[in-house]
PDB file of C-alpha atoms and ligand atoms in Angstrom:
ATOM      1  CA  UNK A 287     121.788  78.367  71.254  1.00  0.00           C
ATOM      2  CA  UNK A 288     124.974  80.339  71.529  1.00  0.00           C
ATOM      3  CA  UNK A 289     128.350  78.829  71.167  1.00  0.00           C
ATOM      4  CA  UNK A 290     131.165  80.902  72.708  1.00  0.00           C
ATOM      5  CA  UNK A 291     134.781  79.978  71.717  1.00  0.00           C
ATOM      6  CA  UNK A 292     137.809  81.201  73.404  1.00  0.00           C
ATOM      7  CA  UNK A 293     140.749  81.703  71.177  1.00  0.00           C
ATOM      8  CA  UNK A 294     144.341  82.814  71.461  1.00  0.00           C
ATOM      9  CA  UNK A 295     147.482  81.086  70.163  1.00  0.00           C
ATOM     10  CA  UNK A 296     149.300  82.475  73.219  1.00  0.00           C
ATOM     11  CA  UNK A 297     149.739  79.988  76.093  1.00  0.00           C
ATOM     12  CA  UNK A 298     148.577  81.603  79.372  1.00  0.00           C
ATOM     13  CA  UNK A 299     146.504  84.391  77.861  1.00  0.00           C
ATOM     14  CA  UNK A 300     143.706  83.496  80.191  1.00  0.00           C
ATOM     15  CA  UNK A 301     141.427  81.414  77.983  1.00  0.00           C
ATOM     16  CA  UNK A 302     140.678  78.632  80.450  1.00  0.00           C
ATOM     17  CA  UNK A 303     140.181  80.984  83.351  1.00  0.00           C
ATOM     18  CA  UNK A 304     137.864  83.362  81.382  1.00  0.00           C
ATOM     19  CA  UNK A 305     135.939  80.433  79.953  1.00  0.00           C
ATOM     20  CA  UNK A 306     135.366  78.861  83.455  1.00  0.00           C
ATOM     21  CA  UNK A 307     134.328  82.172  84.952  1.00  0.00           C
ATOM     22  CA  UNK A 308     131.775  82.745  82.249  1.00  0.00           C
ATOM     23  CA  UNK A 309     130.448  79.252  82.479  1.00  0.00           C
ATOM     24  CA  UNK A 310     129.950  79.492  86.257  1.00  0.00           C
ATOM     25  CA  UNK A 311     127.950  82.774  85.802  1.00  0.00           C
ATOM     26  CA  UNK A 312     125.697  81.402  82.980  1.00  0.00           C
ATOM     27  CA  UNK A 313     125.138  78.218  85.172  1.00  0.00           C
ATOM     28  CA  UNK A 314     123.410  80.366  87.815  1.00  0.00           C
ATOM     29  CA  UNK A 315     120.403  80.686  85.431  1.00  0.00           C
ATOM     30  CA  UNK A 316     120.867  78.251  82.532  1.00  0.00           C
ATOM     31  CA  UNK A 317     122.444  74.929  81.536  1.00  0.00           C
ATOM     32  CA  UNK A 318     125.868  75.091  79.928  1.00  0.00           C
ATOM     33  CA  UNK A 319     128.332  72.744  78.449  1.00  0.00           C
ATOM     34  CA  UNK A 320     132.089  73.514  78.441  1.00  0.00           C
ATOM     35  CA  UNK A 321     134.029  71.652  75.822  1.00  0.00           C
ATOM     36  CA  UNK A 322     137.408  71.180  77.304  1.00  0.00           C
ATOM     37  CA  UNK A 323     139.450  70.800  74.028  1.00  0.00           C
ATOM     38  CA  UNK A 324     142.860  71.310  75.669  1.00  0.00           C
ATOM     39  CA  UNK A 325     144.656  67.959  75.735  1.00  0.00           C
ATOM     40  CA  UNK A 326     145.666  68.754  79.355  1.00  0.00           C
ATOM     41  CA  UNK A 327     141.934  68.981  80.316  1.00  0.00           C
ATOM     42  CA  UNK A 328     142.203  71.694  83.111  1.00  0.00           C
ATOM     43  CA  UNK A 329     138.480  72.157  83.149  1.00  0.00           C
ATOM     44  CA  UNK A 330     137.820  68.508  83.523  1.00  0.00           C
ATOM     45  CA  UNK A 331     140.230  68.377  86.419  1.00  0.00           C
ATOM     46  CA  UNK A 332     138.499  71.353  87.941  1.00  0.00           C
ATOM     47  CA  UNK A 333     135.139  69.628  87.613  1.00  0.00           C
ATOM     48  CA  UNK A 334     136.421  66.656  89.489  1.00  0.00           C
ATOM     49  CA  UNK A 335     136.438  68.928  92.546  1.00  0.00           C
ATOM     50  CA  UNK A 336     133.472  69.517  94.799  1.00  0.00           C
ATOM     51  CA  UNK A 337     130.521  71.882  94.201  1.00  0.00           C
ATOM     52  CA  UNK A 338     130.536  71.843  90.378  1.00  0.00           C
ATOM     53  CA  UNK A 339     127.180  73.477  89.536  1.00  0.00           C
ATOM     54  CA  UNK A 340     124.524  70.984  88.454  1.00  0.00           C
ATOM     55  CA  UNK A 341     123.847  73.108  85.448  1.00  0.00           C
ATOM     56  CA  UNK A 342     127.397  72.768  84.161  1.00  0.00           C
ATOM     57  CA  UNK A 343     128.514  69.845  82.015  1.00  0.00           C
ATOM     58  CA  UNK A 344     132.157  69.260  80.964  1.00  0.00           C
ATOM     59  CA  UNK A 345     132.857  67.365  77.725  1.00  0.00           C
ATOM     60  CA  UNK A 346     136.542  66.420  77.059  1.00  0.00           C
ATOM     61  CA  UNK A 347     136.640  64.123  74.132  1.00  0.00           C
ATOM     62  CA  UNK A 348     136.805  66.760  71.382  1.00  0.00           C
ATOM     63  CA  UNK A 349     139.650  66.658  68.806  1.00  0.00           C
ATOM     64  CA  UNK A 350     140.255  67.911  65.271  1.00  0.00           C
ATOM     65  CA  UNK A 351     138.410  64.888  63.862  1.00  0.00           C
ATOM     66  CA  UNK A 352     135.073  65.405  65.833  1.00  0.00           C
ATOM     67  CA  UNK A 353     135.089  69.027  66.981  1.00  0.00           C
ATOM     68  CA  UNK A 354     132.174  70.221  64.896  1.00  0.00           C
ATOM     69  CA  UNK A 355     129.991  67.139  65.879  1.00  0.00           C
ATOM     70  CA  UNK A 356     130.844  67.555  69.605  1.00  0.00           C
ATOM     71  CA  UNK A 357     129.780  71.187  69.394  1.00  0.00           C
ATOM     72  CA  UNK A 358     126.509  70.334  67.546  1.00  0.00           C
ATOM     73  CA  UNK A 359     125.732  67.645  69.984  1.00  0.00           C
ATOM     74  CA  UNK A 360     126.286  69.807  73.066  1.00  0.00           C
ATOM     75  CA  UNK A 361     124.200  72.529  71.479  1.00  0.00           C
ATOM     76  CA  UNK A 362     121.225  70.052  71.288  1.00  0.00           C
ATOM     77  CA  UNK A 363     121.623  69.404  75.092  1.00  0.00           C
ATOM     78  CA  UNK A 364     122.272  72.742  76.573  1.00  0.00           C
ATOM     79  CA  UNK A 365     121.353  76.375  75.484  1.00  0.00           C
ATOM     80  CA  UNK A 366     124.903  77.551  76.097  1.00  0.00           C
ATOM     81  CA  UNK A 367     128.094  75.981  74.828  1.00  0.00           C
ATOM     82  CA  UNK A 368     131.643  77.252  75.603  1.00  0.00           C
ATOM     83  CA  UNK A 369     134.745  75.931  74.030  1.00  0.00           C
ATOM     84  CA  UNK A 370     138.166  76.184  75.678  1.00  0.00           C
ATOM     85  CA  UNK A 371     140.988  75.465  73.209  1.00  0.00           C
ATOM     86  CA  UNK A 372     144.798  74.958  73.961  1.00  0.00           C
ATOM     87  CA  UNK A 373     147.068  77.857  72.937  1.00  0.00           C
ATOM     88  CA  UNK A 374     147.614  76.958  69.289  1.00  0.00           C
ATOM     89  CA  UNK A 375     146.790  78.236  65.859  1.00  0.00           C
ATOM     90  CA  UNK A 376     145.997  74.678  64.562  1.00  0.00           C
ATOM     91  CA  UNK A 377     143.088  73.636  62.481  1.00  0.00           C
ATOM     92  CA  UNK A 378     140.974  72.683  65.480  1.00  0.00           C
ATOM     93  CA  UNK A 379     140.769  76.459  66.230  1.00  0.00           C
ATOM     94  CA  UNK A 380     139.316  77.152  62.780  1.00  0.00           C
ATOM     95  CA  UNK A 381     136.906  74.350  63.122  1.00  0.00           C
ATOM     96  CA  UNK A 382     135.623  75.589  66.526  1.00  0.00           C
ATOM     97  CA  UNK A 383     135.464  79.221  65.175  1.00  0.00           C
ATOM     98  CA  UNK A 384     133.316  77.999  62.322  1.00  0.00           C
ATOM     99  CA  UNK A 385     130.655  77.102  64.849  1.00  0.00           C
ATOM    100  CA  UNK A 386     130.902  80.167  67.007  1.00  0.00           C
ATOM    101  CA  UNK A 387     128.178  82.723  67.706  1.00  0.00           C
ATOM    102  CA  UNK A 388     130.820  84.659  69.629  1.00  0.00           C
ATOM    103  CA  UNK A 389     134.604  84.411  69.845  1.00  0.00           C
ATOM    104  CA  UNK A 390     136.338  85.865  72.875  1.00  0.00           C
ATOM    105  CA  UNK A 391     140.128  86.541  72.442  1.00  0.00           C
ATOM    106  CA  UNK A 392     141.731  86.996  75.867  1.00  0.00           C
ATOM    107  CA  UNK A 393     144.818  89.115  75.978  1.00  0.00           C
ATOM    108  CA  UNK A 394     146.964  90.491  78.673  1.00  0.00           C
ATOM    109  CA  UNK A 395     147.782  94.158  78.400  1.00  0.00           C
ATOM    110  CA  UNK A 396     151.336  93.633  77.185  1.00  0.00           C
ATOM    111  CA  UNK A 397     152.779  94.160  73.721  1.00  0.00           C
ATOM    112  CA  UNK A 398     153.651  90.492  73.172  1.00  0.00           C
ATOM    113  CA  UNK A 399     150.084  89.406  74.070  1.00  0.00           C
ATOM    114  CA  UNK A 400     148.625  92.094  71.783  1.00  0.00           C
ATOM    115  CA  UNK A 401     150.673  90.695  68.896  1.00  0.00           C
ATOM    116  CA  UNK A 402     149.269  87.171  69.696  1.00  0.00           C
ATOM    117  CA  UNK A 403     145.678  88.566  69.860  1.00  0.00           C
ATOM    118  CA  UNK A 404     146.278  89.944  66.377  1.00  0.00           C
ATOM    119  CA  UNK A 405     147.153  86.395  65.232  1.00  0.00           C
ATOM    120  CA  UNK A 406     143.871  85.136  66.728  1.00  0.00           C
ATOM    121  CA  UNK A 407     142.051  87.956  64.918  1.00  0.00           C
ATOM    122  CA  UNK A 408     143.603  86.731  61.576  1.00  0.00           C
ATOM    123  CA  UNK A 409     142.170  83.304  62.335  1.00  0.00           C
ATOM    124  CA  UNK A 410     138.729  84.842  62.764  1.00  0.00           C
ATOM    125  CA  UNK A 411     139.070  86.826  59.436  1.00  0.00           C
ATOM    126  CA  UNK A 412     140.164  83.741  57.666  1.00  0.00           C
ATOM    127  CA  UNK A 413     137.075  81.779  58.932  1.00  0.00           C
ATOM    128  CA  UNK A 414     134.780  84.745  57.942  1.00  0.00           C
ATOM    129  CA  UNK A 415     136.141  84.471  54.319  1.00  0.00           C
ATOM    130  CA  UNK A 416     135.791  80.743  54.324  1.00  0.00           C
ATOM    131  CA  UNK A 417     132.214  80.705  55.589  1.00  0.00           C
ATOM    132  CA  UNK A 418     131.160  84.114  54.077  1.00  0.00           C
ATOM    133  CA  UNK A 419     129.598  85.105  57.388  1.00  0.00           C
ATOM    134  CA  UNK A 420     130.652  87.577  60.033  1.00  0.00           C
ATOM    135  CA  UNK A 421     131.935  86.077  63.179  1.00  0.00           C
ATOM    136  CA  UNK A 422     131.205  88.365  66.091  1.00  0.00           C
ATOM    137  CA  UNK A 423     134.232  88.613  68.465  1.00  0.00           C
ATOM    138  CA  UNK A 424     135.684  90.708  71.229  1.00  0.00           C
ATOM    139  CA  UNK A 425     139.079  91.025  72.795  1.00  0.00           C
ATOM    140  CA  UNK A 426     138.972  90.562  76.469  1.00  0.00           C
ATOM    141  CA  UNK A 427     141.784  92.304  78.294  1.00  0.00           C
ATOM    142  CA  UNK A 428     142.769  90.023  81.311  1.00  0.00           C
ATOM    143  CA  UNK A 429     144.748  90.192  84.379  1.00  0.00           C
ATOM    144  CA  UNK A 430     144.761  94.005  84.703  1.00  0.00           C
ATOM    145  CA  UNK A 431     145.476  95.655  87.961  1.00  0.00           C
ATOM    146  CA  UNK A 432     142.171  96.607  89.579  1.00  0.00           C
ATOM    147  CA  UNK A 433     143.513  99.735  91.148  1.00  0.00           C
ATOM    148  CA  UNK A 434     145.795 101.248  88.576  1.00  0.00           C
ATOM    149  CA  UNK A 435     145.800 101.242  84.879  1.00  0.00           C
ATOM    150  CA  UNK A 436     149.403 101.134  83.568  1.00  0.00           C
ATOM    151  CA  UNK A 437     150.281 103.487  80.660  1.00  0.00           C
ATOM    152  CA  UNK A 438     151.328 100.633  78.582  1.00  0.00           C
ATOM    153  CA  UNK A 439     148.139  98.669  78.832  1.00  0.00           C
ATOM    154  CA  UNK A 440     146.054 101.823  78.266  1.00  0.00           C
ATOM    155  CA  UNK A 441     148.089 102.714  75.268  1.00  0.00           C
ATOM    156  CA  UNK A 442     147.606  99.119  73.816  1.00  0.00           C
ATOM    157  CA  UNK A 443     143.860  99.269  74.360  1.00  0.00           C
ATOM    158  CA  UNK A 444     143.729 102.515  72.500  1.00  0.00           C
ATOM    159  CA  UNK A 445     145.798 101.038  69.697  1.00  0.00           C
ATOM    160  CA  UNK A 446     143.300  98.143  69.424  1.00  0.00           C
ATOM    161  CA  UNK A 447     140.462 100.413  69.317  1.00  0.00           C
ATOM    162  CA  UNK A 448     141.929 102.819  66.750  1.00  0.00           C
ATOM    163  CA  UNK A 449     142.549  99.685  64.622  1.00  0.00           C
ATOM    164  CA  UNK A 450     138.795  99.034  64.660  1.00  0.00           C
ATOM    165  CA  UNK A 451     139.163  95.866  66.818  1.00  0.00           C
ATOM    166  CA  UNK A 452     136.154  94.971  68.933  1.00  0.00           C
ATOM    167  CA  UNK A 453     136.986  95.173  72.670  1.00  0.00           C
ATOM    168  CA  UNK A 454     135.008  94.119  75.620  1.00  0.00           C
ATOM    169  CA  UNK A 455     134.516  97.173  77.943  1.00  0.00           C
ATOM    170  CA  UNK A 456     134.914  94.898  80.926  1.00  0.00           C
ATOM    171  CA  UNK A 457     138.402  93.708  81.899  1.00  0.00           C
ATOM    172  CA  UNK A 458     139.104  90.673  83.949  1.00  0.00           C
ATOM    173  CA  UNK A 459     141.291  91.919  86.800  1.00  0.00           C
ATOM    174  CA  UNK A 460     144.188  90.008  88.160  1.00  0.00           C
ATOM    175  CA  UNK A 461     142.614  88.478  91.270  1.00  0.00           C
ATOM    176  CA  UNK A 462     143.785  85.808  93.640  1.00  0.00           C
ATOM    177  CA  UNK A 463     140.232  84.343  93.579  1.00  0.00           C
ATOM    178  CA  UNK A 464     140.569  83.632  89.783  1.00  0.00           C
ATOM    179  CA  UNK A 465     143.691  81.716  90.350  1.00  0.00           C
ATOM    180  CA  UNK A 466     142.234  79.874  93.353  1.00  0.00           C
ATOM    181  CA  UNK A 467     139.537  78.417  91.180  1.00  0.00           C
ATOM    182  CA  UNK A 468     141.998  75.990  89.925  1.00  0.00           C
ATOM    183  CA  UNK A 469     144.136  75.743  93.157  1.00  0.00           C
ATOM    184  CA  UNK A 470     141.069  74.604  95.037  1.00  0.00           C
ATOM    185  CA  UNK A 471     139.137  73.070  92.226  1.00  0.00           C
ATOM    186  CA  UNK A 472     135.994  75.085  93.309  1.00  0.00           C
ATOM    187  CA  UNK A 473     133.707  77.567  91.789  1.00  0.00           C
ATOM    188  CA  UNK A 474     134.136  81.184  92.818  1.00  0.00           C
ATOM    189  CA  UNK A 475     130.995  81.047  94.799  1.00  0.00           C
ATOM    190  CA  UNK A 476     132.438  78.205  97.013  1.00  0.00           C
ATOM    191  CA  UNK A 477     135.909  79.625  97.718  1.00  0.00           C
ATOM    192  CA  UNK A 478     136.546  80.170 101.318  1.00  0.00           C
ATOM    193  CA  UNK A 479     137.274  83.800 102.324  1.00  0.00           C
ATOM    194  CA  UNK A 480     139.703  82.453 104.925  1.00  0.00           C
ATOM    195  CA  UNK A 481     141.867  81.068 102.097  1.00  0.00           C
ATOM    196  CA  UNK A 482     141.274  83.803  99.443  1.00  0.00           C
ATOM    197  CA  UNK A 483     141.037  87.517  99.669  1.00  0.00           C
ATOM    198  CA  UNK A 484     138.587  89.871  97.852  1.00  0.00           C
ATOM    199  CA  UNK A 485     136.195  86.994  96.632  1.00  0.00           C
ATOM    200  CA  UNK A 486     133.332  89.561  96.532  1.00  0.00           C
ATOM    201  CA  UNK A 487     135.306  91.834  94.237  1.00  0.00           C
ATOM    202  CA  UNK A 488     136.198  88.935  91.917  1.00  0.00           C
ATOM    203  CA  UNK A 489     132.513  87.839  91.792  1.00  0.00           C
ATOM    204  CA  UNK A 490     131.487  91.472  90.937  1.00  0.00           C
ATOM    205  CA  UNK A 491     134.035  91.466  88.177  1.00  0.00           C
ATOM    206  CA  UNK A 492     132.821  88.041  86.895  1.00  0.00           C
ATOM    207  CA  UNK A 493     129.127  89.253  86.912  1.00  0.00           C
ATOM    208  CA  UNK A 494     130.000  92.397  84.834  1.00  0.00           C
ATOM    209  CA  UNK A 495     131.962  90.335  82.390  1.00  0.00           C
ATOM    210  CA  UNK A 496     129.231  87.795  81.936  1.00  0.00           C
ATOM    211  CA  UNK A 497     126.552  90.383  81.663  1.00  0.00           C
ATOM    212  CA  UNK A 498     128.606  92.111  78.834  1.00  0.00           C
ATOM    213  CA  UNK A 499     129.053  88.751  77.065  1.00  0.00           C
ATOM    214  CA  UNK A 500     125.257  88.030  77.289  1.00  0.00           C
ATOM    215  CA  UNK A 501     124.587  91.578  75.976  1.00  0.00           C
ATOM    216  CA  UNK A 502     126.933  90.913  72.958  1.00  0.00           C
ATOM    217  CA  UNK A 503     125.270  87.663  72.227  1.00  0.00           C
ATOM    218  CA  UNK A 504     121.747  89.339  72.388  1.00  0.00           C
ATOM    219  CA  UNK A 505     122.892  92.243  70.083  1.00  0.00           C
ATOM    220  CA  UNK A 506     124.380  89.883  67.512  1.00  0.00           C
ATOM    221  CA  UNK A 507     121.183  87.618  67.696  1.00  0.00           C
ATOM    222  CA  UNK A 508     118.973  90.735  67.051  1.00  0.00           C
ATOM    223  CA  UNK A 509     121.239  91.758  64.167  1.00  0.00           C
ATOM    224  CA  UNK A 510     120.973  88.286  62.702  1.00  0.00           C
ATOM    225  CA  UNK A 511     117.141  88.270  63.072  1.00  0.00           C
ATOM    226  CA  UNK A 512     116.929  91.699  61.456  1.00  0.00           C
ATOM    227  CA  UNK A 513     119.175  90.655  58.494  1.00  0.00           C
TER     228      UNK A 513
HETATM  229  N1  ATP B  74     142.293  87.215  85.855  1.00  0.00           N
HETATM  230  C1  ATP B  74     143.253  86.376  86.383  1.00  0.00           C
HETATM  231  N2  ATP B  74     143.698  86.629  87.613  1.00  0.00           N
HETATM  232  C2  ATP B  74     144.592  85.963  88.227  1.00  0.00           C
HETATM  233  N3  ATP B  74     145.280  84.883  87.625  1.00  0.00           N
HETATM  234  C3  ATP B  74     144.919  84.586  86.319  1.00  0.00           C
HETATM  235  C4  ATP B  74     143.882  85.417  85.638  1.00  0.00           C
HETATM  236  N4  ATP B  74     143.721  84.827  84.415  1.00  0.00           N
HETATM  237  C5  ATP B  74     144.587  83.831  84.296  1.00  0.00           C
HETATM  238  N5  ATP B  74     145.289  83.730  85.455  1.00  0.00           N
HETATM  239  C6  ATP B  74     146.390  82.686  85.754  1.00  0.00           C
HETATM  240  O1  ATP B  74     147.317  82.738  84.620  1.00  0.00           O
HETATM  241  C7  ATP B  74     147.641  81.443  84.244  1.00  0.00           C
HETATM  242  C8  ATP B  74     147.292  81.203  82.637  1.00  0.00           C
HETATM  243  O2  ATP B  74     145.824  81.359  82.702  1.00  0.00           O
HETATM  244  P1  ATP B  74     144.984  80.311  81.811  1.00  0.00           P
HETATM  245  O3  ATP B  74     145.305  78.794  82.148  1.00  0.00           O
HETATM  246  O4  ATP B  74     143.594  80.673  82.022  1.00  0.00           O
HETATM  247  O5  ATP B  74     145.517  80.714  80.343  1.00  0.00           O
HETATM  248  P2  ATP B  74     145.279  79.889  78.945  1.00  0.00           P
HETATM  249  O6  ATP B  74     145.126  80.925  77.879  1.00  0.00           O
HETATM  250  O7  ATP B  74     144.077  78.888  79.092  1.00  0.00           O
HETATM  251  O8  ATP B  74     146.596  79.095  78.831  1.00  0.00           O
HETATM  252  P3  ATP B  74     146.899  77.783  77.765  1.00  0.00           P
HETATM  253  O9  ATP B  74     147.049  78.416  76.458  1.00  0.00           O
HETATM  254  O10 ATP B  74     148.054  77.190  78.468  1.00  0.00           O
HETATM  255  O11 ATP B  74     145.728  76.934  77.862  1.00  0.00           O
HETATM  256  C9  ATP B  74     146.987  80.516  85.236  1.00  0.00           C
HETATM  257  O12 ATP B  74     148.013  80.210  86.178  1.00  0.00           O
HETATM  258  C10 ATP B  74     145.869  81.225  85.768  1.00  0.00           C
HETATM  259  O13 ATP B  74     145.487  80.916  87.141  1.00  0.00           O
HETATM  260 MG1   MG B  75     143.968  77.001  78.754  1.00  0.00          MG
END
């Protein structure tokens, strides 16, 4: 029953977008709850639109007081739980991370975002010390240009890797379709090609990303079972 928590203190790093893209992919074959713990409730607003997959439930009453209970309860109802947090380093993040089977740290390929991602990684390390267990995580580079890799973002990714930071191999590209999710309040699969370009490419990117996340969950489950 994996719980996947999206963390970055940086506003606009791509947490909500990456969380929703993952949830939609998982909902194709399993039930999933998204805990929309951002007080602005972007995912709840999205789910008020049409065509929300029947497999996807949104819960939006989580706060610092009840976060752990809300995650536990969701995990009894659906095999996958995804938590989207606001861009903060507050206690609620630590609480959510304490329940995580996987933490994803979205970061754009710029120096400022990389610094913010490092702050998120410190939260993970802090939680690991508190709970005396390893918290699997991966940095997800977001909003990259699908056709060219800039030197700056390539350099930053190498810096992350050299520092021993776990990175997803898949990047989430900058795609109009990923923005359109929230503009039209529709899942990717229901966007209209008349309104939005390259939906197929965005879906292929979403599938590769979700497949890698599922692979990471499997690998850490197997590691846990072997321990
Ligand atoms: N891969 C992407 N392609 C295109 N636009 C994107 C992508 N990822 C995020 N965006 C856009 O960037 C903005 C910020 O993204 P998002 O809301 O997902 O970030 P966030 O980390 O959840 O922010 P906050 O901390 O405010 O909750 C949004 O306008 C979103 O549509
Ligand atoms: Mg958000």
